[in-house]
Amino acid sequence: SQQGEEDPQALSIQEGENATMNCSYKTSINNLQWYRQNSGRGLVHLILIRSNEREKHSGRLRVTLDTSKKSSSLLITASRAADTASYFCAPGSGNTPLVFGKGTRLSVIA
Amino acid sequence: EAGVAQSPRYKIIEKRQSVAFWCNPISGHATLYWYQQILGQGPKLLIQFQNNGVVDDSQLPKDRFSAERLKGVDSTLKIQPAKLEDSAVYLCASSFMAQGAGEAFFGQGTRLTVV
């Protein structure tokens, strides 16, 4: 199974700033998903980007995918205290299960 | 639409005891996952079902862990006997799509403490 590697491991920003986190993976994919996990809760799906897409938006989220570099980035604009959570990427190749890396722990300070 | 239901929410047991967790996925979702998440780490896939068949259980410690999904709906995960290092949150997730092709929906998890 393919696992993404998120970077940085931890990120601390002020409310209103933008937060960027990255994901790298090793083999070719069909899609890549991003999930958020608030402390003590289950994961929540944020966005799915397909391998033929380069950028996708959802509200304050912007995801990019560069298949040539085998990397993706998640940008959260105008961050809020409620965005404090761990963020995970999950590369998918259609015949592999959904697996996760260690994630990026984001702290947004009010 | 009802979400993924898990029970119990919390469980404390002594080492060498047995424990079972239950998961009811979203109706119509053929794919069901069980994950183990140790504090400070990402979720680790234990087993994936497609309907009532096992797709991947390569990370399941089969000497003590077992899982089943009767009739391709509800699933139970059992640990027998438990060890201290089994203390973790056990997450269940389901998806309409097979493998990693689509969005997965997660339950709230069961927090297991082994003392």
mmCIF file of C-alpha atoms in Angstrom:
data_model
loop_
_atom_site.group_PDB
_atom_site.id
_atom_site.type_symbol
_atom_site.label_atom_id
_atom_site.label_comp_id
_atom_site.label_asym_id
_atom_site.label_seq_id
_atom_site.Cartn_x
_atom_site.Cartn_y
_atom_site.Cartn_z
ATOM 1 C CA SER A 1 0.000 0.000 0.000
ATOM 2 C CA GLN A 2 1.122 3.555 -0.625
ATOM 3 C CA GLN A 3 1.476 6.016 2.216
ATOM 4 C CA GLY A 4 1.934 9.756 1.903
ATOM 5 C CA GLU A 5 4.465 11.655 3.948
ATOM 6 C CA GLU A 6 3.295 14.999 5.299
ATOM 7 C CA ASP A 7 5.594 17.924 5.923
ATOM 8 C CA PRO A 8 6.104 19.776 8.219
ATOM 9 C CA GLN A 9 5.275 17.547 11.174
ATOM 10 C CA ALA A 10 4.056 20.569 13.112
ATOM 11 C CA LEU A 11 3.073 24.098 12.164
ATOM 12 C CA SER A 12 2.081 27.006 14.371
ATOM 13 C CA ILE A 13 0.593 30.211 12.951
ATOM 14 C CA GLN A 14 -1.447 33.225 14.018
ATOM 15 C CA GLU A 15 -5.131 33.462 13.267
ATOM 16 C CA GLY A 16 -5.694 35.085 9.878
ATOM 17 C CA GLU A 17 -2.451 33.800 8.387
ATOM 18 C CA ASN A 18 -2.264 31.181 5.659
ATOM 19 C CA ALA A 19 -1.127 27.628 6.416
ATOM 20 C CA THR A 20 0.598 25.439 3.856
ATOM 21 C CA MET A 21 1.363 21.764 4.302
ATOM 22 C CA ASN A 22 2.862 19.316 1.855
ATOM 23 C CA CYS A 23 2.527 15.671 0.974
ATOM 24 C CA SER A 24 4.982 13.499 -0.926
ATOM 25 C CA TYR A 25 4.422 9.987 -2.218
ATOM 26 C CA LYS A 26 6.426 7.374 -4.100
ATOM 27 C CA THR A 27 4.442 5.710 -6.876
ATOM 28 C CA SER A 28 1.904 6.795 -9.483
ATOM 29 C CA ILE A 29 -1.592 7.601 -8.269
ATOM 30 C CA ASN A 30 -5.148 7.971 -9.517
ATOM 31 C CA ASN A 31 -6.117 10.498 -6.865
ATOM 32 C CA LEU A 32 -5.006 12.045 -3.604
ATOM 33 C CA GLN A 33 -7.212 12.874 -0.639
ATOM 34 C CA TRP A 34 -6.743 15.221 2.315
ATOM 35 C CA TYR A 35 -8.333 14.612 5.709
ATOM 36 C CA ARG A 36 -8.545 16.614 8.946
ATOM 37 C CA GLN A 37 -8.638 15.199 12.454
ATOM 38 C CA ASN A 38 -9.611 17.297 15.428
ATOM 39 C CA SER A 39 -8.281 16.105 18.751
ATOM 40 C CA GLY A 40 -10.007 12.965 19.950
ATOM 41 C CA ARG A 41 -12.268 12.693 16.915
ATOM 42 C CA GLY A 42 -12.459 10.666 13.710
ATOM 43 C CA LEU A 43 -10.998 11.895 10.440
ATOM 44 C CA VAL A 44 -13.057 14.140 8.191
ATOM 45 C CA HIS A 45 -12.620 14.184 4.439
ATOM 46 C CA LEU A 46 -11.641 17.596 3.073
ATOM 47 C CA ILE A 47 -10.967 17.241 -0.621
ATOM 48 C CA LEU A 48 -10.062 14.740 -3.339
ATOM 49 C CA ILE A 49 -7.942 15.709 -6.329
ATOM 50 C CA ARG A 50 -7.596 13.402 -9.324
ATOM 51 C CA SER A 51 -4.336 12.732 -11.104
ATOM 52 C CA ASN A 52 -5.443 14.719 -14.160
ATOM 53 C CA GLU A 53 -6.180 17.805 -12.065
ATOM 54 C CA ARG A 54 -3.562 20.349 -11.050
ATOM 55 C CA GLU A 55 -5.516 22.477 -8.612
ATOM 56 C CA LYS A 56 -8.775 22.296 -6.739
ATOM 57 C CA HIS A 57 -10.584 24.684 -4.400
ATOM 58 C CA SER A 58 -13.107 24.168 -1.636
ATOM 59 C CA GLY A 59 -13.981 27.219 0.425
ATOM 60 C CA ARG A 60 -10.775 28.380 2.129
ATOM 61 C CA LEU A 61 -8.902 25.279 0.983
ATOM 62 C CA ARG A 62 -6.699 25.078 -2.085
ATOM 63 C CA VAL A 63 -5.042 21.821 -3.069
ATOM 64 C CA THR A 64 -2.426 21.428 -5.767
ATOM 65 C CA LEU A 65 -1.047 18.260 -7.270
ATOM 66 C CA ASP A 66 2.208 17.863 -9.168
ATOM 67 C CA THR A 67 2.395 14.286 -10.429
ATOM 68 C CA SER A 68 5.837 14.853 -11.971
ATOM 69 C CA LYS A 69 7.214 15.659 -8.512
ATOM 70 C CA LYS A 70 4.911 13.207 -6.763
ATOM 71 C CA SER A 71 3.762 15.886 -4.373
ATOM 72 C CA SER A 72 0.679 17.761 -3.248
ATOM 73 C CA SER A 73 0.102 20.805 -1.105
ATOM 74 C CA LEU A 74 -2.828 21.943 1.001
ATOM 75 C CA LEU A 75 -3.267 25.661 1.576
ATOM 76 C CA ILE A 76 -5.673 26.975 4.196
ATOM 77 C CA THR A 77 -6.263 30.681 3.755
ATOM 78 C CA ALA A 78 -7.221 33.114 6.514
ATOM 79 C CA SER A 79 -6.884 30.414 9.151
ATOM 80 C CA ARG A 80 -9.086 30.313 12.241
ATOM 81 C CA ALA A 81 -8.618 28.793 15.669
ATOM 82 C CA ALA A 82 -11.093 26.092 14.622
ATOM 83 C CA ASP A 83 -8.623 24.938 11.940
ATOM 84 C CA THR A 84 -6.364 23.633 14.706
ATOM 85 C CA ALA A 85 -6.129 19.938 13.916
ATOM 86 C CA SER A 86 -3.956 17.260 12.340
ATOM 87 C CA TYR A 87 -4.019 17.006 8.564
ATOM 88 C CA PHE A 88 -3.353 13.799 6.627
ATOM 89 C CA CYS A 89 -2.934 13.039 2.950
ATOM 90 C CA ALA A 90 -3.840 9.704 1.379
ATOM 91 C CA PRO A 91 -2.561 8.901 -2.122
ATOM 92 C CA GLY A 92 -4.762 6.425 -3.968
ATOM 93 C CA SER A 93 -3.894 4.244 -6.946
ATOM 94 C CA GLY A 94 -7.180 2.411 -7.336
ATOM 95 C CA ASN A 95 -5.941 -0.929 -6.095
ATOM 96 C CA THR A 96 -4.475 0.055 -2.758
ATOM 97 C CA PRO A 97 -6.204 0.601 0.569
ATOM 98 C CA LEU A 98 -6.586 3.987 2.223
ATOM 99 C CA VAL A 99 -3.484 4.533 4.366
ATOM 100 C CA PHE A 100 -2.165 7.556 6.207
ATOM 101 C CA GLY A 101 1.159 8.991 7.279
ATOM 102 C CA LYS A 102 2.008 10.774 10.518
ATOM 103 C CA GLY A 103 0.241 13.965 9.498
ATOM 104 C CA THR A 104 0.882 17.658 10.030
ATOM 105 C CA ARG A 105 -0.225 19.092 13.368
ATOM 106 C CA LEU A 106 -1.505 22.617 12.804
ATOM 107 C CA SER A 107 -1.945 25.033 15.683
ATOM 108 C CA VAL A 108 -3.726 28.306 14.973
ATOM 109 C CA ILE A 109 -3.225 30.807 17.757
ATOM 110 C CA ALA A 110 -5.934 33.381 18.373
ATOM 111 C CA GLU B 1 -27.786 10.437 6.415
ATOM 112 C CA ALA B 2 -26.572 8.546 9.476
ATOM 113 C CA GLY B 3 -22.821 8.378 9.897
ATOM 114 C CA VAL B 4 -20.532 5.531 10.881
ATOM 115 C CA ALA B 5 -21.467 4.304 14.333
ATOM 116 C CA GLN B 6 -18.948 2.794 16.715
ATOM 117 C CA SER B 7 -19.330 1.403 20.204
ATOM 118 C CA PRO B 8 -18.281 1.577 22.885
ATOM 119 C CA ARG B 9 -16.713 5.056 22.935
ATOM 120 C CA TYR B 10 -14.375 4.184 25.772
ATOM 121 C CA LYS B 11 -13.114 0.923 27.260
ATOM 122 C CA ILE B 12 -10.670 0.193 30.055
ATOM 123 C CA ILE B 13 -9.472 -3.380 30.517
ATOM 124 C CA GLU B 14 -6.642 -5.181 32.233
ATOM 125 C CA LYS B 15 -3.878 -6.804 30.214
ATOM 126 C CA ARG B 16 -4.629 -10.336 29.087
ATOM 127 C CA GLN B 17 -8.363 -9.624 29.033
ATOM 128 C CA SER B 18 -10.447 -9.691 25.863
ATOM 129 C CA VAL B 19 -12.292 -6.811 24.230
ATOM 130 C CA ALA B 20 -14.529 -6.329 21.219
ATOM 131 C CA PHE B 21 -15.422 -3.240 19.232
ATOM 132 C CA TRP B 22 -18.425 -2.829 16.976
ATOM 133 C CA CYS B 23 -18.891 -0.765 13.841
ATOM 134 C CA ASN B 24 -21.995 -0.042 11.789
ATOM 135 C CA PRO B 25 -21.003 1.579 8.479
ATOM 136 C CA ILE B 26 -23.074 3.901 6.350
ATOM 137 C CA SER B 27 -25.799 2.010 4.524
ATOM 138 C CA GLY B 28 -24.719 0.876 1.081
ATOM 139 C CA HIS B 29 -20.992 1.264 1.700
ATOM 140 C CA ALA B 30 -19.216 -1.853 0.520
ATOM 141 C CA THR B 31 -15.768 -0.949 1.840
ATOM 142 C CA LEU B 32 -15.045 -0.988 5.560
ATOM 143 C CA TYR B 33 -11.739 -0.197 7.266
ATOM 144 C CA TRP B 34 -10.428 -0.652 10.805
ATOM 145 C CA TYR B 35 -7.526 1.528 11.942
ATOM 146 C CA GLN B 36 -5.449 1.682 15.104
ATOM 147 C CA GLN B 37 -4.249 5.128 16.127
ATOM 148 C CA ILE B 38 -1.716 5.397 18.910
ATOM 149 C CA LEU B 39 -1.443 8.800 20.568
ATOM 150 C CA GLY B 40 0.596 11.214 18.466
ATOM 151 C CA GLN B 41 0.683 8.976 15.404
ATOM 152 C CA GLY B 42 -1.326 8.639 12.215
ATOM 153 C CA PRO B 43 -3.994 5.955 11.812
ATOM 154 C CA LYS B 44 -2.540 2.546 10.981
ATOM 155 C CA LEU B 45 -4.670 0.324 8.761
ATOM 156 C CA LEU B 46 -5.448 -3.001 10.419
ATOM 157 C CA ILE B 47 -7.890 -4.545 7.973
ATOM 158 C CA GLN B 48 -10.011 -3.657 4.952
ATOM 159 C CA PHE B 49 -13.193 -5.436 3.928
ATOM 160 C CA GLN B 50 -14.932 -5.303 0.571
ATOM 161 C CA ASN B 51 -18.470 -6.464 1.360
ATOM 162 C CA ASN B 52 -17.776 -9.456 3.643
ATOM 163 C CA GLY B 53 -14.427 -10.392 2.100
ATOM 164 C CA VAL B 54 -11.021 -9.365 3.416
ATOM 165 C CA VAL B 55 -9.011 -7.241 0.964
ATOM 166 C CA ASP B 56 -5.999 -6.397 3.125
ATOM 167 C CA ASP B 57 -5.104 -7.613 6.609
ATOM 168 C CA SER B 58 -1.335 -7.477 6.263
ATOM 169 C CA GLN B 59 -0.958 -5.189 9.317
ATOM 170 C CA LEU B 60 -3.344 -7.107 11.571
ATOM 171 C CA PRO B 61 -1.541 -8.927 14.433
ATOM 172 C CA LYS B 62 -3.360 -12.171 13.788
ATOM 173 C CA ASP B 63 -2.114 -13.902 16.919
ATOM 174 C CA ARG B 64 -4.316 -11.639 19.028
ATOM 175 C CA PHE B 65 -6.538 -9.574 16.733
ATOM 176 C CA SER B 66 -9.466 -10.835 14.694
ATOM 177 C CA ALA B 67 -12.157 -9.099 12.691
ATOM 178 C CA GLU B 68 -15.261 -10.142 10.862
ATOM 179 C CA ARG B 69 -17.942 -8.523 8.788
ATOM 180 C CA LEU B 70 -20.969 -10.715 8.752
ATOM 181 C CA LYS B 71 -23.383 -10.255 5.831
ATOM 182 C CA GLY B 72 -21.213 -7.431 4.536
ATOM 183 C CA VAL B 73 -22.677 -4.840 6.903
ATOM 184 C CA ASP B 74 -21.677 -4.543 10.590
ATOM 185 C CA SER B 75 -18.188 -5.443 11.686
ATOM 186 C CA THR B 76 -16.519 -6.427 14.948
ATOM 187 C CA LEU B 77 -12.856 -6.202 15.883
ATOM 188 C CA LYS B 78 -11.630 -8.351 18.753
ATOM 189 C CA ILE B 79 -8.434 -8.394 20.754
ATOM 190 C CA GLN B 80 -7.629 -11.481 22.788
ATOM 191 C CA PRO B 81 -5.555 -11.256 24.922
ATOM 192 C CA ALA B 82 -4.867 -7.531 25.176
ATOM 193 C CA LYS B 83 -1.420 -6.093 25.804
ATOM 194 C CA LEU B 84 -0.439 -2.718 27.211
ATOM 195 C CA GLU B 85 0.728 -1.588 23.755
ATOM 196 C CA ASP B 86 -2.801 -2.090 22.385
ATOM 197 C CA SER B 87 -3.851 1.111 24.159
ATOM 198 C CA ALA B 88 -5.024 3.297 21.290
ATOM 199 C CA VAL B 89 -8.057 4.690 19.505
ATOM 200 C CA TYR B 90 -9.662 2.197 17.135
ATOM 201 C CA LEU B 91 -11.290 3.886 14.167
ATOM 202 C CA CYS B 92 -13.787 2.406 11.765
ATOM 203 C CA ALA B 93 -14.410 3.952 8.353
ATOM 204 C CA SER B 94 -16.568 3.095 5.371
ATOM 205 C CA SER B 95 -16.611 4.081 1.743
ATOM 206 C CA PHE B 96 -18.943 3.601 -1.203
ATOM 207 C CA MET B 97 -15.957 3.277 -3.517
ATOM 208 C CA ALA B 98 -13.554 0.372 -3.494
ATOM 209 C CA GLN B 99 -9.974 0.720 -2.308
ATOM 210 C CA GLY B 100 -8.737 4.307 -2.069
ATOM 211 C CA ALA B 101 -10.849 5.558 -4.937
ATOM 212 C CA GLY B 102 -13.215 7.751 -2.984
ATOM 213 C CA GLU B 103 -14.093 9.540 0.200
ATOM 214 C CA ALA B 104 -14.102 7.542 3.419
ATOM 215 C CA PHE B 105 -16.352 8.390 6.341
ATOM 216 C CA PHE B 106 -15.028 7.813 9.850
ATOM 217 C CA GLY B 107 -16.699 6.997 13.117
ATOM 218 C CA GLN B 108 -15.791 8.738 16.366
ATOM 219 C CA GLY B 109 -13.578 5.864 17.417
ATOM 220 C CA THR B 110 -13.246 3.669 20.485
ATOM 221 C CA ARG B 111 -10.566 4.695 22.964
ATOM 222 C CA LEU B 112 -9.041 1.595 24.535
ATOM 223 C CA THR B 113 -6.896 1.756 27.640
ATOM 224 C CA VAL B 114 -5.128 -1.406 28.730
ATOM 225 C CA VAL B 115 -3.842 -1.301 32.312
#
